Amino acid sequence: FGRPTSSGYFQEGLKTIIPASAMFKVGVRIVPNQQPEEILSKLEKHITLHSPSHINVSITRLPFVAAPATLDRNSEIISSIRVVLNRMYKKHVAGYKMGGSIPAIELFQKYLGVDPAILSTSLITDNLHAPNEFFSIKRFDENVHAIILTLLQLQYSDCSENGDLDKQEL
């Protein structure tokens, strides 16, 4: 064959194999102003163009695509979440922007005209979606508590002059 190769084997001991077939999955998270179909077409073209001629490549798309969306960090609901979490943890809670694949977010914005929010009390060390993902019961309870308090905060801000729950209520 004349080319370096790599092979995988998941049992103990030595085994040299060259598999008859291989596959991989690619997920693409796009940002606003990118069109899913256009990005997928470009990716397919790139893979096809750069595949060795002696390898048969077939590409199978999922039956759906999701349009990109971004959350407004200054929306009423995210501002309420920030107030609640800062009070719950008695310190400034850092919110940061990260990618995700939740198709419903864009649909809520487009068809319902609402600013959705994602509330999580998880930590970076929880390794979300990794094989060793971890989320404690304590943190789950904190998340439920934060959701309830956020709903109260939103309700109170609708009928309050200062737009904030009293500290004793938290």
GROMACS .gro file of C-alpha atoms in nm, residues 24 26 40-52 57-59:
model
   18
   24PHE     CA    1  -1.750   0.933   1.102
   26VAL     CA    2  -1.979   1.557   1.178
   40LEU     CA    3  -2.371   2.170   0.442
   41SER     CA    4  -2.321   2.194   0.065
   42LYS     CA    5  -1.980   2.356   0.115
   43LEU     CA    6  -1.881   2.088   0.367
   44GLU     CA    7  -1.988   1.807   0.131
   45LYS     CA    8  -1.796   1.967  -0.155
   46HIS     CA    9  -1.485   2.003   0.061
   47ILE     CA   10  -1.497   1.640   0.179
   48THR     CA   11  -1.552   1.510  -0.173
   49LEU     CA   12  -1.277   1.730  -0.319
   50HIS     CA   13  -1.017   1.625  -0.061
   51SER     CA   14  -1.096   1.252  -0.039
   52PRO     CA   15  -0.837   1.020  -0.195
   57VAL     CA   16  -1.719   0.845   0.004
   58SER     CA   17  -2.091   0.867   0.071
   59ILE     CA   18  -2.253   1.142   0.270
   0.00000   0.00000   0.00000
